[in-house]
């Protein structure tokens, strides 16, 4: 028994990295979800299990005991989950023990926001289990707190999209605005399998910007124009323009040093196979790329990415943010 909740992963369609310097970005929730099941325990333990990562352990009186796999790794991965669950318990005002089981179809550390999806699902599941009245705003705030543990000072894109779903326009100073997009956005996502920490990639862009301010400033402005133009194209269901803008956006990201060989292989393979456009998504240096393609070309693009050494899957926009699956 117990309560099951889920939340979606995301891809950044346009504007990653430049968003750190105040430019807008467009982010899309995809139909890959993280699931969390919460149950009450008879004791006060917070017992956590990740089915996919093969990790299990529990927190008791502030200490972590591992039951499955490497203790340090498990503690690191479970810390945000613990924080999310504890925040909800705090609101509930009573200390009860919990079993939390995580089951996720989102590739980990690939720039798809897997940690935020897990934290949002856990927050909602524990809230529903304890009958805590929680709005999506509440889920977002708790998920954002949990995300700070994983990413230090994240922009907040990941917790927002996992909570609210759909497509969001995000800008540091103005926050999030849902975009009303009716059109389907058929994407192939290609995971390079190469892991690079986000903060190192962000630091790389900062270095280039500091060394060449007058060169990078117009690049930032171009990135802003891409987002503005893409908003029109999204409204008009103009996939061809979106594809071209993705190609230009990728070139800008390449220019500031955040693409790498593994991404270039996959981006080029996708374009050659008939994608309307392709770009890296997220922090780059590895991680994932996305390719936009007409429905009848999706399989062809997927196969090309696979042949080029990537791990591809087809993804669709989902309007559903965090949700309760079963009580
Ligand atoms: C990483 O998914 C996106 C970056 O723009 C960093 C951020 O926005 O926090 C690279």
Coordinates of N, CA and C and ligand atoms in Angstrom, one line a residue, residues 10 12 15-20 25 111-113 151 153-158 170 172 198-199 201-202 205 253 258 281-284, ligand 1:
X10 N 13.1 17.0 -17.5 CA 13.0 18.1 -18.4 C 14.1 18.2 -19.5
X12 N 16.1 21.5 -21.6 CA 16.2 22.9 -21.9 C 16.2 23.0 -23.4
X15 N 18.6 28.4 -24.4 CA 19.0 29.4 -23.4 C 19.9 28.9 -22.3
X16 N 20.2 27.6 -22.2 CA 21.1 27.2 -21.1 C 22.4 28.0 -21.1
X17 N 23.0 28.1 -19.9 CA 24.2 28.9 -19.7 C 24.0 30.4 -19.8
X18 N 23.4 30.8 -20.8 CA 23.2 32.3 -21.0 C 22.2 32.8 -19.9
X19 N 21.3 31.8 -19.5 CA 20.3 32.1 -18.4 C 21.0 32.5 -17.1
X20 N 22.2 32.0 -16.9 CA 23.0 32.3 -15.7 C 23.3 33.8 -15.6
X25 N 15.4 31.6 -20.9 CA 15.5 30.2 -21.3 C 14.1 29.6 -21.5
X111 N 21.7 15.8 -17.2 CA 21.2 17.1 -17.5 C 19.7 17.1 -17.7
X112 N 19.0 16.1 -17.3 CA 17.5 16.0 -17.5 C 16.8 16.3 -16.3
X113 N 17.4 16.7 -15.2 CA 16.8 17.1 -14.0 C 16.2 16.0 -13.2
X151 N 23.0 20.9 -6.1 CA 23.7 21.8 -7.1 C 24.2 23.1 -6.6
X153 N 23.9 26.5 -6.0 CA 23.0 27.6 -6.3 C 22.3 27.4 -7.6
X154 N 21.4 26.5 -7.7 CA 20.8 26.3 -9.0 C 19.8 27.4 -9.4
X155 N 19.6 27.6 -10.7 CA 18.7 28.7 -11.1 C 17.3 28.4 -10.7
X156 N 16.9 27.2 -10.4 CA 15.5 26.9 -10.0 C 14.7 26.3 -11.2
X157 N 15.3 26.2 -12.4 CA 14.6 25.7 -13.5 C 14.1 24.3 -13.3
X158 N 15.0 23.4 -12.8 CA 14.6 22.0 -12.6 C 13.4 21.8 -11.7
X170 N 11.8 31.0 -18.5 CA 12.5 31.3 -17.3 C 13.5 32.4 -17.4
X172 N 16.1 34.8 -14.7 CA 16.5 34.9 -13.3 C 15.7 36.0 -12.5
X198 N 28.0 20.0 -13.7 CA 27.4 21.3 -14.2 C 28.3 22.5 -13.7
X199 N 28.7 22.5 -12.5 CA 29.5 23.7 -12.0 C 30.7 23.9 -12.8
X201 N 31.2 23.3 -16.0 CA 30.8 23.8 -17.3 C 30.4 25.3 -17.1
X202 N 29.7 25.6 -16.0 CA 29.3 27.0 -15.8 C 30.6 27.8 -15.6
X205 N 32.3 28.8 -18.9 CA 31.7 29.9 -19.6 C 32.0 31.2 -18.9
X253 N 26.6 27.8 -28.1 CA 27.1 27.0 -26.9 C 28.5 26.4 -27.3
X258 N 31.2 24.8 -24.4 CA 30.5 23.7 -23.6 C 30.0 22.5 -24.4
X281 N 21.8 19.9 -24.7 CA 20.8 20.5 -23.7 C 21.4 20.4 -22.3
X282 N 21.2 21.4 -21.6 CA 21.7 21.4 -20.2 C 23.1 22.0 -20.2
X283 N 24.0 21.4 -19.3 CA 25.3 22.0 -19.0 C 26.3 21.7 -20.1
X284 N 26.1 20.6 -20.8 CA 27.1 20.2 -21.9 C 28.3 19.5 -21.4
Ligands
LIG1 C1 22.0 23.2 -16.5 O1 20.9 22.3 -16.6 C2 21.6 24.6 -17.0 C3 22.7 25.7 -16.8 O2 22.1 26.8 -17.4 C4 22.9 26.0 -15.3 C5 21.7 26.6 -14.6 O3 20.8 27.2 -15.2 O4 21.7 26.5 -13.3 C6 24.0 25.3 -17.4

